[in-house]
XYZ file of C-alpha atoms in Angstrom:
706
model
C -16.392 30.176 16.889
C -13.994 28.055 14.408
C -15.950 28.541 10.949
C -14.349 25.250 9.844
C -17.544 24.378 12.208
C -20.024 26.642 10.405
C -20.793 24.492 7.701
C -23.853 23.248 7.433
C -24.133 20.234 5.098
C -26.559 19.048 2.115
C -27.060 15.087 2.706
C -23.829 13.218 3.198
C -23.756 10.683 -0.473
C -22.092 7.636 -0.967
C -19.899 7.335 -4.000
C -17.716 3.715 -5.254
C -14.650 3.296 -4.107
C -12.217 3.090 -6.705
C -10.936 -1.025 -7.766
C -7.230 0.199 -8.435
C -4.284 -1.122 -6.550
C -2.844 2.995 -6.413
C -3.594 2.847 -2.676
C -1.912 -0.262 -1.988
C 0.345 0.559 0.923
C -1.247 2.873 2.444
C -3.110 2.949 5.928
C -7.202 2.687 5.554
C -9.336 5.228 7.204
C -12.307 7.497 6.365
C -10.748 9.442 2.807
C -11.275 5.608 1.282
C -14.989 5.951 1.709
C -15.598 9.537 1.167
C -13.373 12.515 -0.191
C -10.963 13.401 2.301
C -7.569 14.302 1.448
C -6.933 15.738 4.774
C -7.469 12.068 6.974
C -5.339 10.412 3.754
C -2.639 12.713 4.966
C -2.976 12.404 8.801
C -2.753 8.720 8.583
C -0.270 8.378 5.833
C 2.543 11.207 5.885
C 6.158 10.360 7.895
C 7.563 14.067 9.676
C 11.053 14.645 9.423
C 12.914 16.065 11.778
C 16.548 15.472 10.624
C 18.506 17.987 8.500
C 19.043 18.957 5.108
C 21.493 16.814 4.323
C 19.771 14.081 2.400
C 19.137 17.297 -0.565
C 20.510 16.714 -4.076
C 20.990 19.189 -6.587
C 19.312 19.741 -10.109
C 18.865 17.024 -12.357
C 21.202 17.878 -16.060
C 17.338 16.922 -17.760
C 16.306 20.207 -15.308
C 19.452 22.414 -15.608
C 18.969 21.787 -19.530
C 15.123 22.661 -19.401
C 15.741 25.504 -17.738
C 18.529 27.098 -19.385
C 16.056 26.570 -22.786
C 12.795 28.502 -21.307
C 15.540 31.058 -19.944
C 17.080 31.745 -23.276
C 14.272 30.981 -25.882
C 11.440 32.184 -23.600
C 12.006 34.396 -20.324
C 14.769 35.949 -21.923
C 12.496 37.892 -25.261
C 9.633 38.096 -22.677
C 11.653 40.843 -20.299
C 12.568 42.511 -23.570
C 8.380 42.668 -24.575
C 6.687 42.748 -21.721
C 4.393 40.359 -23.019
C 6.283 37.339 -24.961
C 2.828 36.199 -26.978
C -1.092 36.323 -26.971
C -3.665 33.570 -28.707
C -6.406 35.899 -29.704
C -8.718 33.810 -31.731
C -8.804 31.139 -29.038
C -10.964 32.007 -26.050
C -9.548 29.763 -22.812
C -10.747 26.843 -21.542
C -9.622 23.608 -19.576
C -9.206 22.413 -23.349
C -9.327 25.324 -25.625
C -5.391 24.411 -26.186
C -3.364 21.290 -27.929
C -0.641 20.332 -25.754
C 2.523 22.371 -25.370
C 6.091 21.375 -23.924
C 8.750 23.702 -23.236
C 11.389 21.597 -24.649
C 12.317 18.102 -25.645
C 13.827 17.350 -22.273
C 10.342 18.893 -20.673
C 9.007 15.215 -19.914
C 8.704 14.653 -16.526
C 5.751 17.601 -15.162
C 4.257 18.969 -18.086
C 1.157 20.901 -19.262
C 1.213 24.384 -20.124
C -1.756 26.942 -20.395
C -1.476 27.188 -23.862
C 0.349 25.565 -26.329
C 3.698 27.682 -26.379
C 5.599 28.607 -23.504
C 4.348 32.451 -22.083
C 1.442 32.728 -24.982
C -1.124 34.474 -22.622
C -4.741 33.516 -23.701
C -7.674 35.654 -23.559
C -10.007 35.014 -20.738
C -12.750 37.147 -22.264
C -15.989 36.117 -19.441
C -14.715 38.295 -17.108
C -14.740 41.236 -19.038
C -13.811 42.455 -22.766
C -13.219 45.527 -22.207
C -9.606 44.496 -20.508
C -8.988 41.571 -22.441
C -9.191 43.844 -25.618
C -6.938 46.823 -24.267
C -4.893 43.818 -23.401
C -3.826 42.508 -26.381
C -3.382 46.447 -27.709
C -0.737 46.974 -25.194
C 1.051 43.833 -26.336
C 0.875 44.754 -29.782
C -1.784 42.592 -31.099
C -4.692 43.211 -33.402
C -7.718 42.318 -32.029
C -9.625 39.458 -33.653
C -13.606 41.027 -34.949
C -15.353 37.805 -34.382
C -14.448 37.242 -31.484
C -14.628 40.697 -30.168
C -18.477 40.928 -31.960
C -18.905 37.706 -29.812
C -17.990 39.210 -26.646
C -19.442 42.575 -26.775
C -22.654 41.908 -28.543
C -23.689 38.206 -28.589
C -22.127 36.739 -24.820
C -22.564 38.911 -21.587
C -19.625 39.105 -19.348
C -18.733 39.592 -15.422
C -18.125 42.882 -16.049
C -20.661 44.095 -18.287
C -23.455 43.032 -15.664
C -21.333 44.558 -12.512
C -21.606 47.644 -14.173
C -25.172 47.375 -15.204
C -26.064 46.863 -11.221
C -23.853 49.438 -10.084
C -25.398 52.416 -8.165
C -23.915 55.970 -8.431
C -22.550 56.197 -5.532
C -20.447 52.640 -5.942
C -19.112 54.490 -9.308
C -18.606 57.694 -7.305
C -16.330 55.690 -4.903
C -14.516 53.976 -7.290
C -13.580 56.574 -9.796
C -11.999 58.933 -6.489
C -10.174 55.837 -5.410
C -11.331 55.187 -2.008
C -12.089 51.841 -2.832
C -9.513 50.330 -5.310
C -8.487 47.237 -7.029
C -11.955 45.842 -7.628
C -12.321 42.609 -8.896
C -15.217 43.939 -11.034
C -13.202 43.566 -14.686
C -10.955 40.145 -13.865
C -11.305 37.074 -12.080
C -11.341 37.064 -8.506
C -9.619 34.542 -7.625
C -7.962 33.329 -4.231
C -10.193 29.700 -4.702
C -7.843 27.029 -3.641
C -9.394 23.941 -5.713
C -8.277 20.767 -3.973
C -5.961 19.486 -6.483
C -5.210 16.480 -4.672
C -7.980 14.947 -4.753
C -7.439 14.698 -8.732
C -4.256 12.255 -8.075
C -5.884 10.252 -4.734
C -9.428 9.477 -6.433
C -9.417 9.880 -10.423
C -11.594 12.167 -12.393
C -14.641 9.447 -12.490
C -14.759 8.951 -9.177
C -15.440 12.956 -8.544
C -17.731 13.050 -10.977
C -20.049 10.128 -9.379
C -19.718 12.224 -6.233
C -20.462 15.483 -7.713
C -23.464 13.567 -9.465
C -24.350 11.980 -6.431
C -24.619 15.036 -5.035
C -26.607 16.708 -7.261
C -29.010 14.720 -7.096
C -29.647 14.691 -3.140
C -31.453 18.032 -3.129
C -33.977 19.227 -4.106
C -37.131 17.102 -3.433
C -39.165 19.617 -1.261
C -39.652 20.766 -5.023
C -38.135 24.009 -6.881
C -35.819 27.101 -5.303
C -33.214 29.397 -6.312
C -30.915 27.434 -3.984
C -31.789 23.772 -5.985
C -31.950 25.487 -8.857
C -28.300 27.305 -8.588
C -26.859 24.237 -6.691
C -27.944 21.546 -9.663
C -26.761 23.924 -12.699
C -23.506 24.914 -10.498
C -22.884 21.288 -10.239
C -23.920 20.350 -13.451
C -21.134 22.668 -14.426
C -18.664 20.998 -11.992
C -19.344 18.263 -13.881
C -18.701 19.380 -17.124
C -15.186 20.705 -15.714
C -14.154 17.889 -15.244
C -14.580 15.682 -18.288
C -12.946 18.475 -19.922
C -9.931 18.028 -17.625
C -10.159 14.441 -18.801
C -9.675 15.350 -22.077
C -7.001 17.521 -21.737
C -4.878 15.539 -19.681
C -5.305 12.701 -22.074
C -3.882 15.166 -25.219
C -0.979 14.912 -23.063
C -1.094 10.723 -22.947
C -2.821 10.330 -19.867
C -5.046 8.997 -18.112
C -6.203 10.962 -14.940
C -10.102 9.063 -14.760
C -8.461 6.481 -11.705
C -6.384 7.424 -9.125
C -2.298 8.043 -9.470
C -0.567 4.991 -8.637
C 3.499 6.354 -8.378
C 4.688 9.652 -6.682
C 5.532 10.850 -10.767
C 1.742 10.405 -11.565
C 0.799 11.822 -8.161
C 2.254 14.987 -8.939
C 1.650 14.996 -12.689
C -2.245 14.227 -11.822
C -2.157 17.255 -9.128
C -0.742 19.658 -11.695
C -3.311 18.900 -14.342
C -6.105 19.808 -11.857
C -4.272 22.885 -11.551
C -3.412 23.168 -14.634
C -7.039 23.211 -15.648
C -7.748 26.283 -12.813
C -4.861 28.480 -14.637
C -6.593 27.717 -18.584
C -9.665 28.839 -17.133
C -9.185 31.185 -14.608
C -7.491 34.507 -14.659
C -7.711 35.635 -10.758
C -6.416 38.047 -9.120
C -4.592 35.123 -6.892
C -4.528 31.216 -7.825
C -3.245 29.440 -5.382
C -1.917 26.166 -5.615
C -2.981 24.840 -1.765
C -1.034 22.342 0.968
C 1.352 19.968 -1.377
C 4.036 18.116 0.635
C 3.141 15.870 2.750
C 0.773 14.542 0.131
C 3.446 14.326 -2.614
C 5.723 12.795 0.186
C 3.694 9.675 0.965
C 3.774 8.737 -2.971
C 7.257 9.740 -2.561
C 8.502 7.332 0.596
C 6.125 4.531 -0.961
C 8.280 4.916 -4.286
C 11.510 5.008 -2.508
C 10.861 2.225 -0.446
C 9.850 0.186 -3.525
C 13.078 1.067 -5.366
C 11.686 2.963 -7.847
C 11.942 5.945 -7.075
C 15.742 7.550 -5.639
C 16.613 10.973 -4.569
C 17.327 12.588 -7.360
C 14.379 11.026 -9.029
C 12.319 12.872 -6.241
C 14.595 16.072 -6.616
C 13.813 16.176 -10.458
C 9.609 15.620 -9.745
C 9.911 18.716 -7.757
C 11.689 21.019 -8.768
C 9.816 20.047 -12.674
C 7.161 21.161 -11.471
C 8.329 24.752 -9.854
C 9.610 25.847 -12.540
C 5.880 24.978 -14.060
C 4.387 26.957 -11.997
C 7.531 29.682 -12.709
C 5.617 30.163 -16.006
C 1.788 30.961 -15.206
C 1.128 34.013 -17.181
C -2.175 35.818 -18.061
C -2.923 38.600 -20.231
C -3.275 41.762 -18.420
C -3.165 45.329 -18.989
C -0.494 47.956 -17.379
C -3.038 49.752 -15.357
C -3.537 46.009 -13.383
C -0.304 45.567 -13.195
C 0.822 49.187 -11.914
C -2.260 47.780 -9.356
C -0.162 44.735 -8.168
C 3.060 46.439 -8.785
C 4.696 43.857 -11.667
C 2.251 40.792 -13.033
C 2.098 38.290 -10.277
C -0.088 35.489 -9.701
C 0.625 34.108 -5.895
C 0.722 30.261 -6.860
C 1.613 29.916 -3.423
C 2.561 27.077 -1.850
C 1.520 26.765 1.821
C 3.954 24.175 4.009
C 5.032 23.155 7.461
C 3.183 24.023 10.665
C 1.390 21.512 13.016
C -1.289 18.937 12.873
C -3.856 18.679 15.716
C -2.414 15.497 17.442
C 0.788 17.430 17.593
C 3.347 16.164 14.649
C 4.808 19.039 12.368
C 3.696 19.148 8.818
C 7.535 18.605 7.556
C 8.597 16.027 5.156
C 11.164 15.569 3.447
C 9.302 16.973 0.600
C 9.522 20.322 2.452
C 13.063 20.098 2.097
C 12.892 19.572 -1.373
C 10.457 22.443 -2.058
C 12.311 24.916 -0.820
C 15.899 23.216 -2.471
C 14.448 24.400 -5.772
C 14.651 27.922 -4.440
C 19.028 27.125 -5.046
C 18.204 24.468 -7.654
C 16.716 26.852 -10.373
C 17.428 30.212 -8.240
C 15.189 32.416 -6.632
C 11.857 33.682 -7.317
C 8.436 35.216 -6.338
C 6.949 31.830 -7.670
C 5.017 29.701 -6.579
C 5.201 31.958 -3.067
C 6.300 29.711 -0.965
C 4.900 30.064 2.389
C 5.665 29.016 5.741
C 3.253 28.365 8.814
C 5.715 29.261 11.269
C 5.705 27.704 14.796
C 8.640 27.762 17.084
C 8.533 24.183 17.977
C 9.395 23.063 14.735
C 12.283 20.653 13.873
C 15.259 22.805 13.958
C 16.395 21.207 11.063
C 13.500 23.122 8.844
C 13.934 26.069 10.826
C 17.725 25.950 9.712
C 17.102 25.831 6.098
C 13.897 28.030 6.363
C 16.913 30.710 7.721
C 19.600 29.929 5.557
C 17.566 30.479 2.053
C 15.245 33.411 3.154
C 19.311 34.978 3.438
C 20.339 33.360 0.289
C 16.724 34.330 -1.891
C 14.266 36.885 -0.142
C 11.679 34.331 -1.367
C 9.408 32.556 1.671
C 6.833 34.337 3.586
C 5.750 33.516 7.456
C 2.317 32.983 8.346
C 1.820 32.175 12.070
C 0.497 28.570 12.206
C -1.069 28.411 15.616
C -3.341 30.962 14.411
C -4.419 29.318 11.532
C -4.497 25.697 12.501
C -7.185 27.140 15.311
C -9.627 29.280 13.099
C -9.153 26.988 10.128
C -7.417 23.619 11.251
C -4.669 21.512 10.133
C -5.190 21.617 5.953
C -5.831 24.823 5.811
C -3.538 27.195 2.746
C -3.169 31.139 1.755
C -4.800 31.737 -0.688
C -2.895 35.185 -2.026
C -0.564 36.720 0.388
C -1.920 36.047 3.846
C -5.702 34.587 3.033
C -6.061 31.502 5.083
C -8.735 28.882 4.442
C -9.778 25.144 4.702
C -8.631 23.181 1.461
C -11.416 21.839 -0.373
C -14.213 23.141 1.928
C -13.973 26.396 1.780
C -13.797 29.123 -1.386
C -13.372 33.048 -0.877
C -15.271 36.266 -2.334
C -11.861 37.591 -2.725
C -12.987 41.547 -2.335
C -9.817 44.428 -2.338
C -9.677 47.045 0.094
C -10.918 50.003 1.045
C -8.575 52.943 1.558
C -8.970 53.584 5.294
C -6.622 56.426 5.602
C -8.469 58.488 2.977
C -11.598 57.874 4.479
C -10.499 59.770 7.276
C -9.088 62.543 5.313
C -13.227 62.428 3.649
C -13.941 62.724 7.581
C -12.514 65.438 8.043
C -13.113 67.578 4.446
C -17.513 65.927 5.201
C -16.629 64.024 1.995
C -15.178 65.956 -0.669
C -12.180 64.530 -1.705
C -8.892 66.328 -0.805
C -6.724 65.672 -4.191
C -9.990 67.024 -6.380
C -12.529 69.060 -4.360
C -15.239 67.402 -5.604
C -18.099 66.161 -3.184
C -18.026 62.431 -3.301
C -20.231 61.704 -0.111
C -23.663 63.819 0.776
C -24.861 64.384 4.289
C -21.123 64.463 5.997
C -20.556 67.912 7.565
C -17.165 69.019 7.629
C -14.492 70.400 10.345
C -15.165 73.789 10.749
C -12.724 76.194 11.688
C -9.212 77.154 11.967
C -8.515 75.760 15.452
C -6.641 72.043 16.607
C -8.489 69.371 15.919
C -10.451 67.685 18.672
C -10.314 64.004 18.913
C -13.246 63.263 19.848
C -15.065 65.025 17.302
C -12.239 64.048 14.363
C -13.096 60.079 15.409
C -17.011 60.367 15.328
C -16.812 62.091 12.198
C -14.414 59.296 11.293
C -16.956 56.118 12.342
C -20.149 58.105 10.272
C -17.903 58.260 7.586
C -16.919 55.010 7.716
C -20.166 53.545 7.899
C -20.911 55.011 3.974
C -17.478 53.842 2.793
C -18.094 50.351 4.124
C -21.579 50.162 2.866
C -20.200 51.745 -0.077
C -18.083 49.079 -0.124
C -19.890 45.852 0.702
C -22.691 46.641 -1.821
C -20.196 46.477 -4.296
C -18.696 43.281 -3.596
C -21.998 41.544 -3.102
C -23.127 42.766 -6.971
C -19.411 42.037 -8.050
C -19.759 38.262 -7.002
C -23.845 37.834 -7.628
C -22.319 38.718 -11.858
C -18.869 36.465 -10.798
C -21.464 33.962 -10.230
C -23.484 34.311 -13.333
C -20.928 34.936 -15.633
C -17.581 33.662 -14.875
C -18.030 31.076 -12.545
C -14.963 28.725 -11.677
C -16.209 25.403 -12.178
C -13.023 23.076 -11.716
C -11.851 24.602 -9.058
C -15.433 24.200 -7.014
C -15.523 21.277 -9.066
C -12.275 20.294 -6.451
C -14.299 21.034 -3.363
C -17.053 19.849 -1.132
C -20.393 20.390 -2.583
C -21.530 22.288 0.638
C -18.275 24.837 0.793
C -18.466 27.497 3.560
C -17.683 30.963 1.984
C -15.814 34.321 2.610
C -16.432 37.737 2.244
C -12.561 38.488 1.816
C -12.966 42.154 3.160
C -10.073 44.661 3.065
C -8.393 47.895 4.553
C -5.162 50.172 3.382
C -3.695 52.705 4.957
C -3.724 51.648 8.557
C 0.056 53.011 9.819
C -1.489 56.191 7.860
C -4.637 56.388 10.076
C -3.374 55.008 13.306
C 0.045 58.044 13.608
C -2.378 60.998 12.123
C -5.222 60.449 15.122
C -2.430 59.618 17.889
C -1.251 62.644 16.469
C -4.729 64.497 17.042
C -4.893 63.329 20.562
C -0.829 63.349 21.441
C -0.157 66.450 19.955
C -1.455 69.634 18.363
C -2.841 69.533 14.947
C -3.827 72.365 12.991
C -5.183 72.294 9.858
C -4.216 74.085 6.582
C -7.277 75.090 3.699
C -7.016 76.495 0.496
C -9.038 78.997 -1.355
C -11.997 77.322 -1.362
C -11.551 75.644 2.716
C -10.788 72.471 1.531
C -8.385 70.647 4.072
C -5.135 70.226 2.111
C -2.630 69.984 5.233
C -1.475 69.958 8.872
C 0.803 71.659 10.575
C 1.996 69.530 14.178
C 3.165 70.906 17.247
C 4.331 68.303 19.699
C 5.450 64.578 19.707
C 3.099 61.663 19.398
C 3.988 58.196 20.079
C 3.631 56.209 16.336
C 2.517 52.183 15.481
C 5.304 49.755 15.349
C 7.238 50.536 18.370
C 5.778 48.455 20.774
C 3.914 51.223 22.487
C -0.050 50.982 23.696
C -1.245 54.374 23.254
C -0.606 54.115 18.941
C -0.868 50.619 19.093
C -4.017 50.354 20.187
C -5.460 53.153 17.990
C -4.718 50.568 15.489
C -6.495 47.846 16.950
C -9.076 49.557 16.910
C -9.585 51.187 14.024
C -8.894 47.354 12.617
C -11.918 46.331 15.317
C -14.214 49.124 13.955
C -14.106 48.857 10.354
C -14.719 45.127 11.098
C -17.976 45.593 13.375
C -19.039 47.734 10.606
C -18.594 44.688 7.771
C -20.251 42.569 9.987
C -23.399 44.261 10.905
C -24.100 44.111 6.460
C -25.838 41.135 5.160
C -23.305 39.357 2.633
C -24.054 37.453 -1.058
C -24.779 33.777 -0.131
C -24.614 34.391 3.288
C -20.654 34.756 3.143
C -18.828 34.879 6.712
C -17.436 38.012 6.269
C -13.296 38.702 6.860
C -10.933 41.301 6.962
C -7.327 41.422 6.101
C -4.328 44.418 6.340
C -3.057 43.917 3.208
C -1.139 46.260 0.416
C 1.640 44.103 -0.236
C 1.428 45.661 -3.745
C -1.072 48.376 -3.902
C 0.160 50.885 -1.673
C 2.171 52.507 -4.290
C -1.506 52.964 -6.073
C -3.394 54.300 -2.996
C -0.563 56.713 -2.026
C -0.694 58.086 -5.496
C -4.447 58.931 -5.462
C -4.111 60.052 -1.310
C -3.356 64.086 -0.140
C -1.651 64.681 2.739
C -2.173 63.759 6.438
C -1.672 64.563 10.044
C 0.860 62.031 10.994
C 2.805 64.220 8.302
C 2.723 61.546 5.406
C 2.779 63.378 2.509
C 0.282 63.145 -0.674
C 1.029 61.110 -3.868
C 3.658 59.248 -1.370
C 3.165 55.603 -1.591
C 1.054 54.588 1.981
C 3.438 51.416 3.460
C 2.775 47.999 2.757
C 0.107 45.321 4.850
C -0.053 46.750 8.434
C 3.114 47.837 7.952
C 4.399 50.456 10.370
C 4.783 53.673 8.677
C 8.216 54.342 6.419
C 10.720 55.326 9.526
C 8.535 55.773 12.122
C 9.585 52.276 13.748
C 11.983 53.235 15.635
C 12.944 49.771 17.465
C 13.703 47.556 15.704
C 12.225 44.699 13.965
C 10.384 42.693 16.776
C 8.999 45.914 18.614
C 7.121 46.247 15.390
C 5.894 42.742 15.202
C 5.222 42.788 18.822
C 2.881 45.681 17.550
C 1.142 44.152 14.505
C 0.806 41.195 16.736
C -2.114 43.256 19.298
C -4.372 43.511 16.204
C -6.989 40.826 17.144
C -6.696 38.030 14.691
C -11.024 38.335 15.003
C -11.058 40.804 13.807
C -8.584 40.006 10.591
C -9.239 36.725 9.562
C -8.723 37.321 6.181
C -4.815 37.873 7.248
C -2.556 40.467 8.331
C 0.657 41.600 6.534
C 3.785 42.657 7.580
C 6.950 43.327 5.515
C 9.999 43.603 6.820
C 13.451 44.647 4.941
C 17.123 43.246 7.005
C 20.165 42.740 5.157
C 22.527 39.427 6.025
C 25.231 41.572 8.070
C 22.773 42.893 9.732
C 22.018 39.309 11.636
C 25.560 38.744 12.437
C 29.087 38.180 11.003
C 29.049 34.699 9.996
C 26.356 32.844 7.659
C 25.999 30.683 11.000
C 25.401 33.536 13.111
C 23.113 35.262 10.656
C 20.973 31.451 10.096
C 20.655 31.510 13.912
C 19.625 35.260 14.649
C 16.956 35.258 11.885
C 15.186 31.791 13.730
C 15.795 33.636 16.570
C 13.718 36.453 15.572
C 10.867 34.634 14.198
C 10.594 32.697 17.190
C 10.119 35.996 19.365
C 7.749 37.103 16.274
C 5.610 34.467 16.237
C 5.526 33.919 19.969
C 2.253 35.682 21.523
C -0.975 35.792 23.193
C -3.719 34.444 20.337
C -6.446 34.283 22.787
């Protein structure tokens, strides 16, 4: 079933339309009566089918701002790791006064704190991580703040560990479950920041007040109480958002009237989110078509030219590049750096068949030339072979020049989540403003196989982690059916433990670290999904393939623990478009998802699954032993749904086709495939390289999605 259609609503409320000229020239529709940005875009945006010839470079002001940022702040941060930390002010939407990069910073304004790159404390998630991160940054902890958050104000992390069961603690410490959001913000919630620009904050407050008072007529219930309390917190957050913007000299109570205001108002909404939450992913949403409507209106009115339009987008992207959160070195190791995934989703198609490519889609990509390559914002293109040729060409050129674009399958996302979906984090789609996710890290599906073989003993430490699981006995070759039976039983334990932990975490997060401003920019009745995930898919698939098609004999240590394997004969490997191995991979994903679905979820969330370890594959590998596939202990996993390193022998398209055999309905939270191609491998000339990359993307995304 299309998840968008699963929403069951509270009573529809009617709010007052703004008395403003901000909407002059826009085509009216249901968006004028109810909060519906998607309808506004559908009725007003103009697809662009042309080439990149209209694009311009950065203005002198943009370049001066970027140069000052680099010389004064970024260069120092690289030397220190952390530029600076505010150790006395717990973060909030309006906790800091205005901050600017330089005197030239006046196009799109707003910093997380009062100084570029200065990081704020966000102790509501957990004090221990904050204290560690402050000390690792070379700063001193404020005793008064520490006393508040260790004695008087319970944190999300405190609550989680009060509830955790012994088996969760055991699974966590043995790294069969890694990266749980139990001591930091969960993230993966995309506020519909466009609502601030289109409607103004006063109308959003009015809508939330109406929704709050529309429930509860049947008497007290836990749902009624929580609904009203959460809406009260959302209203308070919106009031703080107005104050924060006012400190910068802007009144966002009413809708934006120009393109510059539309971008600024939208950014203020996002700024409120990143000022108050340190989520594992703080995505920006789907913006280009929305911004383009305002830009086209201003261009037609003669109050903006192309140089000015590009300057606005450049300035916004510059701000998104300097988002920073206070995190520990251990956290950075889990995520292989300090990513925050300010993902900006773009392109794809409307439900009516029009491409969602606008001139601002081009302008966004142009920032990678004007400002240079960067991982943030994480620009994500919803690809379809029918996208306009000029846009596809620019995407390929920019990818070759910068390696800074991510691609997703538009058709699969649109069919499941609608045409106003965006990516939260790396591959996780959701409908903007109508859906939020309970982020869940992932289980080590590869280590689970070794636990199955060893009866719940950890292959690295020898400790007995699970009970009531019998190991493989004898010294003969492994039998596929026996191993698979034990693997399924082990998955029951691992996944049951995993989902139990997630339910606890999100119960506590809602209670002690609620994302009020992000949820204020959602519908009042929101779809919730539980974003589960697995790591090590290719290792399990290849190991089971080796057991099935070759002869695998276990090697034991002096205690009887199986610590290695000898393999005789050949076996097919996942990632080569070979159904024998690819079917095993698809079966693993389906089996895990089936077990997840069987467990009740907190707040009746829709369970989803990702096949994703874009950054944490190194950490998973460090904690995991030897495998029948030949994967060695302590070495990194292949990222996401990638084939094992070196196992794919038939090229990039073959690996894409193997990944395409995983059923998307078993992994609605997204499937990641990371490929590396040197430009010379695509052709001898730039034109040839561009054409060939477009062809590879077209071929990889054309597949049966039924």
